[in-house]
Short mmCIF file of C-alpha atoms in Angstrom, two decimals:
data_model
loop_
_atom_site.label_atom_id
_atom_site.label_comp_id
_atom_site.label_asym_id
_atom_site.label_seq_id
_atom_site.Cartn_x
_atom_site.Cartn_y
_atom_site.Cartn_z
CA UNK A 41 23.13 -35.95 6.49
CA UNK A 42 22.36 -34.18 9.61
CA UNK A 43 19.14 -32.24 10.53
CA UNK A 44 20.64 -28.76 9.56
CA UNK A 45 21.20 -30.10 6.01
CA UNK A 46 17.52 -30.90 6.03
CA UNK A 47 16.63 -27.70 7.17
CA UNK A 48 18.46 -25.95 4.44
CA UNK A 49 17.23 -28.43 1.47
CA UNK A 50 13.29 -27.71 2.38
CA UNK A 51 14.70 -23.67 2.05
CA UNK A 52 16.14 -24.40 -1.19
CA UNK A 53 13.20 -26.02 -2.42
CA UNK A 54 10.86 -23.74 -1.08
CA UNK A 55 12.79 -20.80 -2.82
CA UNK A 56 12.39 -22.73 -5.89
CA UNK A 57 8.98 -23.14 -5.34
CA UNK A 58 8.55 -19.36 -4.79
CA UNK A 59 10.62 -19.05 -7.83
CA UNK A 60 8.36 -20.76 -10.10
CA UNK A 61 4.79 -20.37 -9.03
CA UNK A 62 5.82 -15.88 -8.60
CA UNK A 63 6.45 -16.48 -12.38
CA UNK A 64 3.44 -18.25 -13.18
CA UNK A 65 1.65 -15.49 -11.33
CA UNK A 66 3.35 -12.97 -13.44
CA UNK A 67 2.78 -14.64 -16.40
CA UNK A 68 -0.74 -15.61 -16.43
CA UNK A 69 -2.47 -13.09 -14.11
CA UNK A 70 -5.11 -11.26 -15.53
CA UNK A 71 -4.52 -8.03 -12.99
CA UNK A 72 -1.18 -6.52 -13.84
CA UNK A 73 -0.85 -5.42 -10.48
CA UNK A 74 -0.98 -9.22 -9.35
CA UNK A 75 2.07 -10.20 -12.11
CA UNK A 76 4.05 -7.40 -10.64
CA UNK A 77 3.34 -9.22 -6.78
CA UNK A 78 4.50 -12.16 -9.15
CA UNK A 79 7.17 -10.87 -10.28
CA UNK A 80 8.46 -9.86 -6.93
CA UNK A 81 7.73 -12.89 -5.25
CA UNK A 82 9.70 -15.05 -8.14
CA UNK A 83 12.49 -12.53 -7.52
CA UNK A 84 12.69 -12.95 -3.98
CA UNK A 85 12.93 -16.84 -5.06
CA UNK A 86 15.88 -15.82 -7.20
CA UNK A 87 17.60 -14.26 -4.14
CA UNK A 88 17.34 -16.94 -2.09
CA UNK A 89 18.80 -19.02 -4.63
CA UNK A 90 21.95 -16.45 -4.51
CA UNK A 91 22.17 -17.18 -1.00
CA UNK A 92 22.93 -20.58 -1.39
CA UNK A 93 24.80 -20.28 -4.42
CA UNK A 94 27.39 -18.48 -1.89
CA UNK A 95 26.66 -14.51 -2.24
CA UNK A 96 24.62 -13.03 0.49
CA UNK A 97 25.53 -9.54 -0.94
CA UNK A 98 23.98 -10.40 -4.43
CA UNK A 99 21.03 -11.61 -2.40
CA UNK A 100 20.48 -8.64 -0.80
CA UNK A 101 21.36 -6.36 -3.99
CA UNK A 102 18.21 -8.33 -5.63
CA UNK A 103 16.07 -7.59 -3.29
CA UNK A 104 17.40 -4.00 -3.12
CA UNK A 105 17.29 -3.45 -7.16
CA UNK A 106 14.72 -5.80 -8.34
CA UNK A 107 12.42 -5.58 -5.43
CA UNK A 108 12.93 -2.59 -4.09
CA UNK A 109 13.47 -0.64 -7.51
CA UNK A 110 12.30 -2.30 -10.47
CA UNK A 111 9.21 -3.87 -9.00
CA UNK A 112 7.96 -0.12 -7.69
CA UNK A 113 8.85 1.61 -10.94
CA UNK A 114 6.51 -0.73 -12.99
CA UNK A 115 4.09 -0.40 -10.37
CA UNK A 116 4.30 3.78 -11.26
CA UNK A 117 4.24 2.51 -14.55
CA UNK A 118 0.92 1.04 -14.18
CA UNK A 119 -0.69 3.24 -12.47
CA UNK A 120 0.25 6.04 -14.70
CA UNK A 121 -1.50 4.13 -17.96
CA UNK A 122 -4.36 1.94 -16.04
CA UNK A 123 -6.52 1.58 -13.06
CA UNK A 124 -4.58 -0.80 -11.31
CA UNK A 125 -7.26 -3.35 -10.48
CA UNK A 126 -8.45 -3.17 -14.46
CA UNK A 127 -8.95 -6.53 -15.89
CA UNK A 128 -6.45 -6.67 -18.77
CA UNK A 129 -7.54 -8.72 -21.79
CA UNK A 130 -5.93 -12.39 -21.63
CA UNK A 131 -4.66 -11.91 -24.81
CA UNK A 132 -3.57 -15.05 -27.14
CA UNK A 133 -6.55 -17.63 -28.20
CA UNK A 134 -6.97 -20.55 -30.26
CA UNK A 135 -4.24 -21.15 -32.89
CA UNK A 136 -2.15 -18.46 -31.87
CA UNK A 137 -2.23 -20.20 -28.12
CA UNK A 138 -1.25 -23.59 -29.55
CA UNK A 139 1.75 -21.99 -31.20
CA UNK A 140 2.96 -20.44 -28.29
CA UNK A 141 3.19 -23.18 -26.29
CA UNK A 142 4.52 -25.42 -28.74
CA UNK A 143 7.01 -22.83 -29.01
CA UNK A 144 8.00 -22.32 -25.36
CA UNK A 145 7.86 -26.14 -24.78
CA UNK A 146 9.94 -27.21 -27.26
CA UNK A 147 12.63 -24.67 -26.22
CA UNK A 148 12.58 -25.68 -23.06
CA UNK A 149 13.01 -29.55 -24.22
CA UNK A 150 15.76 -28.61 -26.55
CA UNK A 151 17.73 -27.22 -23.99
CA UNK A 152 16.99 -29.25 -21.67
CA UNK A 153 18.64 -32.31 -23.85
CA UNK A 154 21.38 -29.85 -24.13
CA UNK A 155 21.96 -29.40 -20.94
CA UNK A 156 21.54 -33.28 -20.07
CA UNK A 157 23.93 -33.91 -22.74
CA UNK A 158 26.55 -31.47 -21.74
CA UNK A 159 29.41 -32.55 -19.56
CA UNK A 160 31.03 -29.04 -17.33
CA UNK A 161 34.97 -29.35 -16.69
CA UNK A 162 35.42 -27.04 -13.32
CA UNK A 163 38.56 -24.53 -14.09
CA UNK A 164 41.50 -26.31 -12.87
CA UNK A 165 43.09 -23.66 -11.07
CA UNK A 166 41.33 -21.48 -8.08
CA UNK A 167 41.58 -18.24 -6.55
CA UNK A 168 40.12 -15.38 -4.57
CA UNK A 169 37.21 -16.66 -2.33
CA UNK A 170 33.16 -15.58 -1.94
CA UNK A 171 34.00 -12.73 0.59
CA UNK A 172 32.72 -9.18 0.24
CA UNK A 173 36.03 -8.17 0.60
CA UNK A 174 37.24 -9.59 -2.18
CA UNK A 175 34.58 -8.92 -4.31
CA UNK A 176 35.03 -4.83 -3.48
CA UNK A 177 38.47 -5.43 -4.03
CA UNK A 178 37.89 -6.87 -7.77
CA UNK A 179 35.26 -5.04 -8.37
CA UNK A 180 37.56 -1.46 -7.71
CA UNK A 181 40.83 -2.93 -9.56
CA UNK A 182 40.26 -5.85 -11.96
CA UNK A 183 36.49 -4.94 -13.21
CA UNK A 184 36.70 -1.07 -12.79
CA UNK A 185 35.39 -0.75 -15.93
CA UNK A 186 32.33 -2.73 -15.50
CA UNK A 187 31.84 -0.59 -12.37
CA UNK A 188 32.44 2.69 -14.32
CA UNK A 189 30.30 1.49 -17.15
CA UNK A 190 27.40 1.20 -15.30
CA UNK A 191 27.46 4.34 -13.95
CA UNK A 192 27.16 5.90 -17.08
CA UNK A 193 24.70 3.50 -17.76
CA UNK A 194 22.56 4.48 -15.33
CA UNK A 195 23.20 8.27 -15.63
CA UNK A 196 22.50 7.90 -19.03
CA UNK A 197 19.50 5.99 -18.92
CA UNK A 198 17.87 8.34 -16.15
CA UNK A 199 18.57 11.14 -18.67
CA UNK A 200 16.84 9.73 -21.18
CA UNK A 201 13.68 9.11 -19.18
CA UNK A 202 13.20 12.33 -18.10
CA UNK A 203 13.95 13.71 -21.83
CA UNK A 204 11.69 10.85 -22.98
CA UNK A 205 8.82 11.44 -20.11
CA UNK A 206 8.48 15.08 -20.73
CA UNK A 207 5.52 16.51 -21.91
CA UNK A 208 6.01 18.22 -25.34
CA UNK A 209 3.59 21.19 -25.46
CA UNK A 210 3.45 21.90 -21.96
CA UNK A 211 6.94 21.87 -20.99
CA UNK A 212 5.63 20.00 -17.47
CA UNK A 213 6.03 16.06 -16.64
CA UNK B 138 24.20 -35.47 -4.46
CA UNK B 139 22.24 -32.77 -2.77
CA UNK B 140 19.96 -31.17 -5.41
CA UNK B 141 21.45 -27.36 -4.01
CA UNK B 142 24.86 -28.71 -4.57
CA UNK B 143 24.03 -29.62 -7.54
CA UNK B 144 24.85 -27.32 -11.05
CA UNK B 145 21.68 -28.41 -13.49
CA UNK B 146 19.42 -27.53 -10.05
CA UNK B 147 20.22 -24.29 -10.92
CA UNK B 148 20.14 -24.06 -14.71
CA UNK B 149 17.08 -25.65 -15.01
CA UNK B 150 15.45 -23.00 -12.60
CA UNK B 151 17.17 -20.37 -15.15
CA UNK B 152 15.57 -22.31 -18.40
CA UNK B 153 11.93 -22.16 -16.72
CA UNK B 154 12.64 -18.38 -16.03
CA UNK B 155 13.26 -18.36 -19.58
CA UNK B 156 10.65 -20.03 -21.11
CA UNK B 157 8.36 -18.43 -18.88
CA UNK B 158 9.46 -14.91 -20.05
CA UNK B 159 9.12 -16.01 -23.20
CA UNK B 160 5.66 -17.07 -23.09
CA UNK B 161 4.94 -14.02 -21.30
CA UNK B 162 6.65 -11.66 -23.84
CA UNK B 163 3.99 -13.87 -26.45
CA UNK B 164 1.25 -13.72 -24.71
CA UNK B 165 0.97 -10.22 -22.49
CA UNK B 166 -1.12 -7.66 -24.56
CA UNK B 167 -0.18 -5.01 -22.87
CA UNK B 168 3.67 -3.18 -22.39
CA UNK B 169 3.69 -3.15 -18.75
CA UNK B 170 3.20 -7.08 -19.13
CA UNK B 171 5.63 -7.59 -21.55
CA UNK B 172 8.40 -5.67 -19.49
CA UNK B 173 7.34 -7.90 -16.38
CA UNK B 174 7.78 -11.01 -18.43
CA UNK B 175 11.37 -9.00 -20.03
CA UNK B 176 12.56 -8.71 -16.32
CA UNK B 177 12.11 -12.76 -15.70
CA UNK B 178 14.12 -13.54 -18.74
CA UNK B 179 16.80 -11.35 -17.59
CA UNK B 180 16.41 -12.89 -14.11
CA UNK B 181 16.98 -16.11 -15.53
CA UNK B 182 20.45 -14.97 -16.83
CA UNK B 183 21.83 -13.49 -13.71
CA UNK B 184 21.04 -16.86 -12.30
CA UNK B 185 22.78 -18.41 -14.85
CA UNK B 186 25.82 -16.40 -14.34
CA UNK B 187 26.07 -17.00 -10.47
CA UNK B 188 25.23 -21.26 -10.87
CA UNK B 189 28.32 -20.87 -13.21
CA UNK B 190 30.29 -18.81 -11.37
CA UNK B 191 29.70 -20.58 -8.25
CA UNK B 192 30.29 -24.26 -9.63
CA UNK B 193 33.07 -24.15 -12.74
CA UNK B 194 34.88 -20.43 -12.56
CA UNK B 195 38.19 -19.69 -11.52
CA UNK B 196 37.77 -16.57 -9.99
CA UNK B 197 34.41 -16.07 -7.51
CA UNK B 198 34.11 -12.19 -8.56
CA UNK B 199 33.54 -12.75 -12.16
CA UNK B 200 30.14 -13.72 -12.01
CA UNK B 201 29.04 -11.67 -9.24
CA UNK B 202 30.12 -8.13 -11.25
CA UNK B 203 28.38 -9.85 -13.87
CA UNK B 204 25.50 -10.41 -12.36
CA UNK B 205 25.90 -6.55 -10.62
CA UNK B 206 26.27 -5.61 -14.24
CA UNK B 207 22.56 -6.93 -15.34
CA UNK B 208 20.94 -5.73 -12.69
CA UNK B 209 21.99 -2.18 -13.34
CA UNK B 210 20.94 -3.01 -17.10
CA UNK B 211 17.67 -4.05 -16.05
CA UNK B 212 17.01 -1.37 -13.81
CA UNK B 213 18.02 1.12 -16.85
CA UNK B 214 16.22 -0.62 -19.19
CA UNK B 215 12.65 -0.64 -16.88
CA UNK B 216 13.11 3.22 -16.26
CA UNK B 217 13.87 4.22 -20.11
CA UNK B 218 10.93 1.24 -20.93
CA UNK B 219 8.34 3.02 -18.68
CA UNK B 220 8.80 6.56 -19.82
CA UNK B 221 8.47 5.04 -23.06
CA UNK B 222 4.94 3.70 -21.81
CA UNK B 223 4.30 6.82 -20.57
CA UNK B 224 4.97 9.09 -23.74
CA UNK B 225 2.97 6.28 -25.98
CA UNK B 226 0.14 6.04 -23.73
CA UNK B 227 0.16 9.98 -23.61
CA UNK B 228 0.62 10.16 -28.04
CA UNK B 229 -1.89 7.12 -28.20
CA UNK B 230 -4.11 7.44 -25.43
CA UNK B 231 -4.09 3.68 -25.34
CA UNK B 232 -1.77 0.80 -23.61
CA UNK B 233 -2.62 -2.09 -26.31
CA UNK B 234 0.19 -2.82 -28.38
CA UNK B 235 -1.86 -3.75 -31.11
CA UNK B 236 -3.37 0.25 -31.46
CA UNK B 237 0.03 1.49 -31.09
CA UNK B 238 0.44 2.24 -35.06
CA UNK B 239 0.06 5.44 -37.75
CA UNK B 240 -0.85 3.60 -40.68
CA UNK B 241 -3.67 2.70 -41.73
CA UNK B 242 -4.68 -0.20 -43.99
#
């Protein structure tokens, strides 16, 4: 293992790091403006792991989407139904907190037997490669409709927030 | 074995994402938080889909559209999920989910 390989496995585990402690953040911050930051800096963790799973594009298209898009839109979100530094209740106590956990832990043990226990056969046969090229290419022949679907999608779904957004009485946003 | 060559690296990144959505969908009490903690559940799929892809598919583009595919979901789902906020907090004049309701008793 040469220095380079080094390099790149303190990235990957710093992206994982970033992964984990922007989802704490978003998940136990009392601010909701600080779990948004959380949830951005967790997705930025995410694309970094994209990069090294071999898609720069998807990389960037997180950041573009998720942090660029998603991220800001709950931030208009918030600021449309709270002041944004406003201490939100912490929610869950007690019993109810016990629960929880119990619940989310042993999920996370079940599958993570599962997941010890399972054995992954890699497809046999191979084509195509991880070039932008070819993903433009599939993405325009093979998976056209997954392309044209979300189009819709997203025509339909910006539709339906301005229909559901608008003010009743007034006739105004 | 490098750990980022390494296929349960990555899935057991995606099952924290998880569980961590899931304890944030539990234990948010307000909708803003509980979309947040939606959005790192869904995170922890498209992660899924590219370890996958990257490690045991046949064809590289599968997972990659796929993973196109949920980020266009989740980026409809947070606008339709916010103007939902919006009209709620503007019927309810309140963000907790536990005041959202029109009976009483």
């Amino acid at each position: 293992m040469n220095l380079y390989q080094y390099i790149a496995e303190a990235l990957f585990f710093a992206f994982i790091l970033l992964t984990f402690s922007g989802g704490l953040l978003a998940v136990r911050s009392r601010i909701l403006m600080h779990a948004v930051l959380g949830l951005a800096v967790s997705l930025l963790g995410v694309a970094g792991l994209y990069y090294f799973l071999g898609s720069p594009f998807l990389a960037m298209m997180q950041i573009l989407i998720y942090v660029g898009a998603v991220c800001i839109m709950i931030v208009f979100g918030i600021m449309v139904g709270y002041t944004p530094t406003e201490v939100v209740s912490r929610g869950i106590k007690g019993k109810n907190l016990v629960l929880a956990l119990g619940a989310c832990i042993s999920t996370f043990l079940l599958l993570l037997v599962a997941l010890n226990r399972a054995t992954w056969i890699p497809a046999a046969v191979h084509r195509g490669d991880f070039s932008l090229a070819y993903l433009g290419k599939s993405l325009l022949y093979q998976y056209c409709l997954a392309f044209e679907l979300i189009s819709v999608v997203l025509l339909t779904a910006i539709i339906g927030a301005i229909i559901l957004a608008q003010d009743k009485e007034g006739g105004h946003f | 074995m490098l750990l980022s060559a390494n296929l349960n690296t990555y899935l057991v990144v995606a099952l924290f994402l998880l569980v961590l959505g899931f304890y944030g969908v539990i234990q948010h009490r307000t909708f803003i938080g509980m979309l947040i903690s939606a959005e790192l559940i869904l995170n922890g799929a498209g992660l899924n889909f590219m370890a996958f892809n990257k490690f045991l598919a046949p064809d590289p583009a599968v997972g990659q559209v796929f993973t196109l595919f949920i980020m266009g979901i989740a980026a409809a789902e947070a606008a339709i999920a916010v103007s939902v906020i919006i009209a709620v907090y503007r019927k309810y004049n309140t963000s907790d989910p536990d005041e959202v309701h029109d009976l009483h008793g």
